[in-house]
Amino acid sequence: MKGRASTPISVQSRRPPFSVWDVVAVVLVLGVLVVLAEAGRGLAMPIDTLDTTPIGLDPGNLPGYAARTALRMLTALLLSLVFTFTYATLAARSRRAELVLVPLLDILQSVPILGFISVTIVFFMSLAPGRVLGAELAAVFAIFTSQAWNMAFSFYQSLRTVPDDLVEASRCFRFGAWMRFWRLDVPFAMPALIWNMMMSMSGGWFFVVASEAITVGDTTVTLPGIGSYIALAIAQRDLVAIAWAIGAMLVVITIFDQLLFRPLVAWADKFRFEQETGVPPPTSWFVTMVRGSRLVRMTAAPVAAAMRWSYRIAPKGRAAGHGKSRSSAGSVWADRAWAATVLFVVAVAVWQIALYVLSGVPLSEVATTVVLGLATMTRVFVLIAIASLVWVPIGIRIGLNPRLARIVQPIAQFLAAFPANLLFPIAVSGIVAFRLDPNIWLSPLMILGTQWYILFNVIAGATTIPSELRDVAANLKVRGWLWWRKVALPAVFPFYVTGAITASGGSWNASIVAEVASWGQNRLEAAGLGSYIAKATEAGDYHRVVLGIAVMSAFVVVINRTFWRPLYLYAERKFRLG
């Protein structure tokens, strides 16, 4: 017996100190470091070097361009994640902060990316005068503005819908605010947040063309990247170069899917509120590598120890209150004083904007922009309704089928990342050839990049439907329209509202690109607020740019306050889990 017992020990002693997965991990890490070093090369170089090496349509340039664009988008995604954890948490935990932060988020998501670039470019260029780094920071911030708002809305919605029994359990275990955030709030929100991270990354491709062409006064700084490559291909009407750009995008999206998003989906499956039996969990070779690599475990051990140490030193006791109990915090007079202060600041800001606009724009034109805003609003509402009818049932079916979700995930990422700019040749040529009305047929370009917010959020919501609820519906023979009305639609409704709010704001933003389309000598315009801002930006008329952005922001805030916000509160009150 002793001899037999010693055999496993002997075998164990002969095991190599490192496994095959350790080799794979080292190769991947070194490969990523090489790509990052190549992409980051030249950041400290003078900005004049961009003129000596202009963008070229040689397909051999695409690997370097793709690395630069991927680094910008990944950096913007990390900044968006930090913003989400801080901004959305403060809005969800503080009633007074919510009065300011949520409407401000409505405004931020409605401000066009051109508006952010025109306002912030001077600041970022001043951080690194005469260097490429300043333009790179401006490009990263522009991409950040196309990613952060969607993620913040998703995380905010998840924090507001944490089940009551989980909150009570965290109080019974005396979780502090810090520990509850990392052990309850973030895990509960992670499945939906990951889907929205995928959507945000994909949505960034829609504006990557604008973010990589930075204008400073009369000078345009064109950064190397897929976006600038696409812009040059469109300007030169080079369909072959556009095809190469699409191929490069597909490769980059596939790499992000395999090394980032698919591993995150597999890892976050353990955080689902309700685990379904009989369905294999999502898998990822990258997660298998991480779990099988001793080097990765050794590297991650200090991080895990630091997190456990932070739980011990964080204040103990009653955790931050749930959303429903926040109304009792503070006195009524303090709330009124805070609201009055906010209204005063808003009034001063509106007054200053009005003075600036009216100094360069006649008062009658303000009424014209409001009418143009009504035209764009009509397009947005019609397109959101059509997208909802199409993608809500499809998203529910995908979310209820994990195998199908794993197949659809990379396909949806690619379709969401497909820039609408590449469809302008088809749209413009078709409208001109058939003599169609641009006011109608340019409208679908507004929803091409934003409809995926609805699909991704509905998929995330469908994955959270408890199996007990589906089993009860099956036992009671609830089928057909009754199943949709009593089970599926109520379960995904909070997630749908989050996606619809973001899709609505994104459609307003996309109107600047979609209401003015050109291909070669053909230029089509649709009457609307987006085309008004686009033309004012081209002309460098900042008075009209500010007027258009202010009117667009006012429309989005009013619509969200009077329509989407009541729907959001209704969904939170009636369809919360727990």
XYZ file of C-alpha atoms in Angstrom:
578
model
C 0.000 0.000 0.000
C 2.842 2.367 0.750
C 4.350 1.732 -2.654
C 1.081 2.508 -4.405
C 0.615 5.638 -2.352
C 4.041 6.926 -3.321
C 3.381 6.729 -7.079
C 1.197 9.876 -7.344
C 3.780 11.781 -5.309
C 6.529 10.677 -7.691
C 4.446 11.624 -10.713
C 3.620 14.969 -9.130
C 7.302 15.669 -8.497
C 8.123 15.008 -12.147
C 5.508 17.475 -13.465
C 7.051 20.430 -15.285
C 6.851 23.701 -13.368
C 4.978 25.320 -16.274
C 2.167 24.032 -18.485
C 1.351 24.514 -22.148
C -1.103 27.216 -21.146
C 1.758 29.131 -19.525
C 3.565 29.153 -22.864
C 0.398 30.352 -24.611
C -0.050 33.092 -22.003
C 3.535 34.300 -22.405
C 3.211 34.369 -26.202
C -0.061 36.309 -26.002
C 1.309 38.820 -23.514
C 4.430 39.387 -25.592
C 2.319 39.717 -28.737
C 0.034 42.276 -27.116
C 3.028 44.232 -25.818
C 4.568 44.294 -29.303
C 1.294 45.506 -30.840
C 0.886 48.187 -28.175
C 4.473 49.307 -28.623
C 4.010 49.515 -32.387
C 0.697 51.345 -32.035
C 2.135 53.738 -29.471
C 5.258 54.440 -31.492
C 5.451 58.026 -32.559
C 3.100 59.482 -29.929
C 5.841 61.823 -28.712
C 6.936 62.784 -32.232
C 6.266 66.265 -33.632
C 2.855 66.654 -35.193
C 4.490 67.778 -38.445
C 5.560 64.178 -39.053
C 1.937 63.379 -39.965
C 2.312 65.603 -43.017
C 5.495 63.874 -44.140
C 3.810 60.442 -43.933
C 0.246 61.029 -45.172
C -2.470 58.391 -45.174
C -2.195 55.996 -48.107
C -4.637 53.444 -49.535
C -2.008 50.718 -49.844
C -3.503 47.621 -48.111
C -0.080 46.997 -46.579
C -0.663 50.015 -44.327
C -3.809 48.529 -42.813
C -2.177 46.361 -40.081
C -0.464 49.425 -38.587
C -3.596 51.549 -38.999
C -5.707 48.817 -37.388
C -3.337 48.630 -34.402
C -3.539 52.403 -33.882
C -7.342 52.424 -34.081
C -7.667 49.389 -31.801
C -5.421 51.032 -29.180
C -7.540 54.207 -29.253
C -10.784 52.269 -28.910
C -9.462 50.048 -26.105
C -8.159 53.067 -24.189
C -11.504 54.819 -24.609
C -13.308 51.669 -23.413
C -11.219 51.501 -20.230
C -11.883 55.193 -19.531
C -15.588 54.591 -20.173
C -15.559 51.743 -17.635
C -13.991 53.979 -14.970
C -16.523 56.703 -15.783
C -19.381 54.186 -15.563
C -18.393 52.853 -12.152
C -18.106 56.342 -10.667
C -20.767 58.392 -12.456
C -23.556 55.795 -12.560
C -22.944 54.709 -8.955
C -23.164 58.273 -7.689
C -26.380 58.842 -9.662
C -27.939 55.633 -8.340
C -26.903 56.119 -4.712
C -27.537 59.840 -4.199
C -30.965 61.292 -4.821
C -29.616 64.826 -5.042
C -26.836 63.814 -7.408
C -29.381 61.951 -9.534
C -31.315 65.204 -10.085
C -28.260 66.572 -11.871
C -26.365 63.592 -13.247
C -29.187 61.780 -15.075
C -30.425 64.841 -17.022
C -26.782 65.728 -17.683
C -26.253 62.245 -19.093
C -29.252 62.821 -21.372
C -27.604 65.999 -22.632
C -24.167 64.433 -23.044
C -25.438 61.569 -25.173
C -27.312 64.021 -27.409
C -24.342 66.343 -27.967
C -22.844 65.417 -31.351
C -19.294 64.128 -31.449
C -18.461 67.115 -33.665
C -19.494 69.343 -30.778
C -17.160 67.563 -28.357
C -14.258 67.765 -30.804
C -14.747 71.465 -31.533
C -14.905 72.326 -27.809
C -12.133 70.081 -26.438
C -9.577 69.993 -29.245
C -7.748 73.120 -28.073
C -7.497 71.754 -24.511
C -6.083 68.379 -25.526
C -3.675 69.852 -28.049
C -2.379 72.182 -25.337
C -1.518 69.195 -23.119
C 1.181 68.153 -25.606
C 1.985 71.220 -27.720
C 3.275 70.371 -31.155
C 3.142 66.634 -30.475
C 1.058 63.834 -31.935
C 0.038 62.868 -28.390
C -2.297 65.868 -28.125
C -4.232 64.846 -31.218
C -4.297 61.233 -30.000
C -5.836 62.341 -26.684
C -8.472 64.312 -28.565
C -9.281 61.257 -30.717
C -9.521 58.982 -27.669
C -11.861 61.443 -25.950
C -14.039 61.638 -29.061
C -14.357 57.840 -29.127
C -14.993 57.908 -25.362
C -18.024 60.151 -25.954
C -19.490 57.497 -28.259
C -19.049 54.708 -25.669
C -19.452 55.998 -22.124
C -23.095 57.112 -22.036
C -24.531 53.733 -23.036
C -22.450 51.889 -20.435
C -23.362 54.401 -17.722
C -27.083 54.047 -18.449
C -26.826 50.252 -18.331
C -24.959 50.212 -15.016
C -27.320 52.803 -13.532
C -30.319 50.715 -14.551
C -28.782 47.581 -13.004
C -28.044 49.352 -9.710
C -31.627 50.553 -9.539
C -32.996 47.028 -10.077
C -30.861 44.930 -7.710
C -33.288 42.447 -6.084
C -34.349 43.326 -2.551
C -33.422 39.906 -1.140
C -29.821 40.339 -2.309
C -29.684 43.787 -0.747
C -31.015 42.427 2.550
C -28.481 39.592 2.438
C -25.646 42.100 2.013
C -26.923 44.007 5.046
C -27.145 40.851 7.113
C -23.508 40.106 6.295
C -22.649 43.725 7.206
C -21.202 44.609 3.822
C -19.798 48.098 3.724
C -20.420 50.326 0.703
C -17.070 49.348 -0.865
C -17.576 45.621 -0.344
C -21.181 45.700 -1.504
C -20.132 47.494 -4.686
C -17.620 44.809 -5.687
C -19.395 41.753 -4.249
C -23.015 42.581 -5.153
C -23.529 45.585 -7.437
C -20.812 44.912 -10.008
C -21.443 41.130 -10.252
C -25.199 41.661 -10.621
C -24.707 44.293 -13.340
C -21.865 42.510 -15.128
C -23.834 40.377 -17.670
C -25.791 43.374 -18.963
C -22.762 45.661 -18.747
C -20.635 43.338 -20.874
C -23.229 43.293 -23.635
C -23.318 47.084 -23.515
C -19.518 47.217 -23.557
C -19.646 45.217 -26.773
C -22.231 47.631 -28.134
C -20.185 50.628 -27.061
C -17.058 49.260 -28.700
C -19.022 48.573 -31.860
C -20.687 51.977 -31.734
C -17.282 53.606 -31.574
C -16.595 52.396 -35.121
C -19.500 54.547 -36.330
C -17.660 57.740 -35.302
C -14.082 56.603 -35.783
C -13.912 58.459 -39.116
C -14.684 61.788 -37.418
C -12.413 61.096 -34.446
C -9.312 60.417 -36.546
C -9.580 63.637 -38.580
C -8.975 66.495 -36.110
C -9.435 70.087 -37.291
C -7.541 72.904 -35.559
C -8.438 76.231 -37.110
C -7.538 75.988 -40.788
C -5.393 72.899 -40.213
C -6.664 69.328 -40.338
C -4.700 66.673 -38.450
C -5.316 63.211 -39.888
C -4.206 60.422 -37.566
C -3.213 57.007 -38.959
C -6.108 54.605 -38.504
C -8.861 52.637 -40.188
C -11.229 55.613 -39.869
C -8.956 57.976 -41.775
C -8.322 55.199 -44.315
C -12.088 54.879 -44.868
C -12.499 58.663 -45.160
C -9.800 58.815 -47.857
C -11.300 55.831 -49.702
C -14.722 57.508 -49.739
C -13.226 60.807 -50.913
C -11.439 59.028 -53.780
C -14.405 56.700 -54.509
C -12.126 53.661 -54.198
C -14.407 50.653 -53.654
C -11.469 48.234 -53.503
C -9.916 50.187 -50.622
C -13.280 50.197 -48.840
C -13.406 46.414 -49.180
C -9.913 46.149 -47.669
C -11.018 48.402 -44.786
C -14.038 46.194 -44.126
C -11.761 43.161 -44.030
C -9.418 44.854 -41.558
C -12.379 45.787 -39.366
C -13.548 42.182 -39.387
C -10.118 40.990 -38.242
C -9.941 43.556 -35.417
C -13.483 42.762 -34.255
C -12.685 39.036 -34.261
C -9.562 39.623 -32.152
C -11.536 41.710 -29.660
C -14.203 39.004 -29.556
C -11.729 36.184 -28.870
C -9.418 37.970 -26.450
C -11.844 40.264 -24.626
C -15.576 39.932 -25.019
C -16.071 36.181 -25.341
C -13.863 35.555 -22.259
C -15.812 38.233 -20.365
C -19.144 36.626 -21.302
C -17.886 33.200 -20.168
C -16.453 34.636 -16.939
C -19.574 36.701 -16.133
C -21.915 33.744 -16.571
C -21.303 32.815 -12.923
C -22.744 36.199 -11.921
C -26.125 35.613 -13.512
C -28.880 36.134 -10.970
C -30.439 32.805 -11.833
C -28.468 29.840 -13.140
C -30.231 27.585 -15.605
C -29.790 23.842 -15.283
C -29.280 21.601 -18.285
C -27.672 24.331 -20.417
C -23.890 24.277 -20.839
C -22.280 27.543 -19.786
C -20.523 29.694 -22.392
C -16.935 28.690 -22.943
C -13.776 30.450 -24.056
C -10.335 29.062 -24.787
C -8.885 32.260 -23.304
C -10.638 31.633 -19.964
C -9.406 28.028 -20.036
C -5.889 29.329 -20.597
C -6.162 31.784 -17.687
C -7.436 29.095 -15.340
C -4.822 26.581 -16.445
C -1.809 28.874 -16.350
C 0.278 28.938 -13.190
C 1.912 32.203 -14.269
C -1.440 33.924 -14.543
C -2.492 32.628 -11.130
C 0.769 33.807 -9.596
C 0.337 37.243 -11.172
C -3.308 37.533 -10.118
C -2.725 36.401 -6.526
C -1.387 39.788 -5.292
C -4.342 41.567 -6.918
C -6.830 39.260 -5.193
C -5.028 39.710 -1.893
C -5.150 43.487 -2.288
C -8.902 43.350 -2.884
C -9.455 41.212 0.217
C -7.295 43.638 2.196
C -9.378 46.583 0.955
C -12.525 44.859 2.240
C -10.970 44.600 5.701
C -9.896 48.220 5.962
C -13.101 49.638 4.416
C -15.682 50.899 6.946
C -18.032 48.192 8.126
C -21.685 48.487 8.989
C -24.750 49.376 7.034
C -24.150 49.525 3.325
C -25.385 52.241 1.062
C -29.121 52.259 0.954
C -31.186 50.845 -1.830
C -32.761 53.124 -4.393
C -36.136 53.092 -2.706
C -34.784 54.263 0.632
C -32.853 57.195 -0.752
C -35.861 59.506 -0.551
C -35.570 59.530 3.252
C -32.017 60.889 3.164
C -31.741 64.575 4.008
C -34.386 67.050 4.965
C -37.089 68.387 2.697
C -35.676 71.895 2.958
C -32.213 70.714 1.990
C -33.668 68.985 -1.072
C -35.505 72.145 -2.042
C -32.390 74.254 -1.582
C -30.394 71.837 -3.712
C -33.052 71.863 -6.454
C -33.145 75.663 -6.385
C -29.356 75.828 -6.703
C -29.403 73.482 -9.668
C -32.178 75.465 -11.367
C -30.243 78.693 -10.812
C -27.084 77.261 -12.381
C -29.098 75.925 -15.327
C -30.787 79.310 -15.805
C -27.422 81.092 -15.837
C -26.031 78.586 -18.354
C -29.083 78.965 -20.621
C -28.808 82.754 -20.415
C -25.130 82.711 -21.396
C -25.816 80.345 -24.303
C -28.683 82.575 -25.484
C -26.480 85.678 -25.392
C -23.747 83.937 -27.380
C -26.137 82.529 -29.996
C -28.167 85.709 -30.500
C -24.981 87.707 -30.984
C -24.501 85.937 -34.310
C -27.882 84.472 -35.254
C -31.204 86.310 -35.814
C -34.032 85.431 -33.443
C -36.226 84.173 -36.298
C -33.684 81.435 -37.050
C -34.176 79.957 -33.568
C -37.771 79.138 -34.515
C -36.474 77.577 -37.743
C -34.144 75.270 -35.821
C -37.039 74.176 -33.608
C -39.034 73.214 -36.720
C -36.012 71.317 -38.050
C -35.777 69.604 -34.671
C -39.398 68.463 -34.998
C -38.557 66.915 -38.383
C -35.595 65.007 -36.920
C -37.691 64.001 -33.887
C -40.314 62.460 -36.178
C -37.661 60.432 -37.938
C -36.199 59.256 -34.624
C -39.557 58.123 -33.219
C -40.554 56.277 -36.393
C -37.178 54.558 -36.673
C -37.104 53.542 -32.983
C -40.599 52.073 -33.318
C -39.622 50.066 -36.402
C -36.368 48.874 -34.816
C -38.256 47.827 -31.674
C -40.769 45.771 -33.648
C -37.928 44.007 -35.443
C -35.298 43.473 -32.744
C -37.253 42.933 -29.513
C -38.669 39.509 -30.510
C -35.386 38.519 -32.150
C -33.399 39.607 -29.077
C -35.674 37.612 -26.743
C -35.271 34.464 -28.828
C -31.494 34.881 -28.901
C -31.260 35.589 -25.174
C -33.290 32.490 -24.289
C -31.006 30.279 -26.374
C -27.419 30.384 -25.012
C -26.057 28.359 -27.924
C -27.602 30.753 -30.431
C -26.347 33.737 -28.418
C -22.754 32.495 -28.670
C -23.111 32.210 -32.461
C -24.849 35.565 -32.895
C -22.507 37.516 -30.598
C -19.596 38.074 -33.042
C -22.000 38.566 -35.966
C -23.940 41.233 -34.067
C -20.676 42.899 -33.064
C -19.588 43.162 -36.676
C -22.955 44.450 -37.891
C -23.047 47.000 -35.069
C -19.500 48.091 -35.862
C -20.167 48.498 -39.576
C -19.877 52.263 -40.232
C -22.896 53.724 -41.980
C -20.472 55.871 -43.982
C -19.643 52.807 -46.073
C -23.286 52.532 -47.139
C -23.455 56.122 -48.368
C -22.404 55.152 -51.916
C -25.286 52.673 -52.147
C -27.790 55.041 -50.525
C -26.818 58.107 -52.562
C -26.611 56.189 -55.842
C -29.998 54.538 -55.247
C -31.733 57.777 -54.269
C -30.328 59.594 -57.315
C -31.036 56.741 -59.723
C -34.663 56.279 -58.652
C -35.268 59.991 -57.900
C -36.368 59.274 -54.347
C -37.044 61.833 -51.626
C -33.912 62.279 -49.459
C -36.086 63.384 -46.531
C -37.447 59.842 -46.369
C -34.768 57.584 -47.746
C -31.787 59.066 -45.949
C -33.561 58.464 -42.651
C -32.669 54.754 -42.314
C -28.985 55.735 -42.122
C -29.751 57.291 -38.704
C -30.742 53.982 -37.150
C -28.127 51.694 -38.746
C -25.588 52.256 -36.000
C -27.971 52.721 -33.059
C -30.590 49.978 -33.490
C -28.127 47.528 -31.958
C -28.502 49.200 -28.562
C -32.030 47.790 -28.486
C -30.944 44.315 -29.610
C -28.012 44.017 -27.185
C -30.019 45.232 -24.179
C -32.955 42.937 -24.972
C -30.568 39.971 -25.300
C -29.056 40.873 -21.929
C -32.535 41.103 -20.396
C -33.698 37.804 -21.849
C -30.711 35.992 -20.352
C -31.897 37.049 -16.878
C -35.382 35.518 -17.170
C -35.524 32.898 -14.364
C -35.947 29.313 -15.503
C -38.616 28.875 -12.787
C -40.710 31.521 -14.513
C -40.359 29.768 -17.847
C -41.142 26.389 -16.264
C -44.289 27.758 -14.631
C -45.393 29.241 -17.953
C -44.764 25.906 -19.690
C -46.647 23.922 -17.010
C -49.615 26.280 -17.266
C -49.457 25.991 -21.066
C -48.946 29.718 -21.512
C -48.158 30.034 -25.196
C -48.434 32.395 -28.111
C -49.247 36.033 -27.576
C -50.157 35.367 -23.925
C -46.576 34.172 -23.263
C -45.148 37.289 -24.883
C -47.513 39.595 -22.991
C -47.213 37.982 -19.543
C -43.690 36.520 -19.495
C -41.231 37.693 -22.131
C -42.047 41.360 -22.670
C -42.420 42.286 -18.964
C -39.137 40.508 -18.154
C -37.085 42.424 -20.732
C -38.977 45.715 -20.494
C -36.506 47.488 -18.133
C -33.609 46.466 -20.360
C -35.496 47.503 -23.488
C -36.153 50.966 -22.076
C -32.450 51.381 -21.334
C -31.575 50.371 -24.890
C -34.302 52.532 -26.410
C -33.168 55.614 -24.466
C -29.605 55.144 -25.679
C -30.713 54.332 -29.232
C -32.876 57.438 -29.281
C -30.045 59.694 -28.129
C -27.637 57.999 -30.508
C -30.030 58.484 -33.424
C -30.160 62.212 -32.741
C -26.369 62.209 -32.755
C -26.194 60.127 -35.934
C -28.554 62.521 -37.730
C -25.564 64.830 -38.305
C -23.940 62.119 -40.391
C -27.106 60.657 -41.918
C -29.008 63.787 -42.981
C -26.104 64.858 -45.211
C -24.676 62.148 -47.459
C -22.259 62.501 -50.348
C -20.557 60.259 -52.868
C -18.283 61.909 -55.368
C -20.064 64.934 -56.842
C -23.491 63.858 -55.577
C -24.548 65.444 -52.279
C -27.953 64.853 -50.720
C -29.493 66.638 -47.757
C -32.571 65.921 -45.657
C -34.266 68.799 -43.878
C -33.527 68.404 -40.190
C -31.482 69.530 -37.238
C -28.644 67.149 -38.091
C -28.053 68.654 -41.523
C -28.277 72.145 -39.978
C -25.449 71.338 -37.532
C -23.405 69.577 -40.208
C -23.557 72.569 -42.561
C -22.757 75.008 -39.741
C -19.739 72.875 -38.766
C -18.452 72.792 -42.336
C -18.796 76.582 -42.534
C -17.072 77.078 -39.170
C -20.097 79.043 -37.902
C -19.847 78.315 -34.162
C -22.875 80.464 -33.294
C -25.100 78.190 -35.368
C -23.237 75.078 -34.164
C -23.991 76.028 -30.558
C -27.598 76.861 -31.463
C -28.090 73.476 -33.160
C -26.486 71.553 -30.310
C -28.519 73.480 -27.712
C -31.808 72.823 -29.533
C -30.921 69.143 -30.027
C -30.028 68.782 -26.344
C -33.285 70.476 -25.337
C -35.293 68.087 -27.508
C -33.547 65.014 -26.070
C -33.936 66.166 -22.459
C -37.624 67.043 -22.865
C -38.378 63.734 -24.599
C -36.488 61.756 -21.971
C -38.151 63.629 -19.094
C -41.702 63.394 -20.465
C -41.656 60.024 -22.227
C -38.690 57.760 -21.584
C -38.176 58.619 -17.911
C -41.788 57.757 -16.908
C -41.434 54.493 -18.824
C -38.162 53.816 -17.023
C -39.684 54.397 -13.578
C -42.703 52.274 -14.496
C -40.436 49.425 -15.594
C -38.340 49.732 -12.435
C -41.402 49.734 -10.176
C -43.469 47.037 -11.848
C -40.992 44.622 -13.411
C -38.057 44.503 -10.988
C -36.762 41.125 -9.902
C -37.304 40.593 -6.199
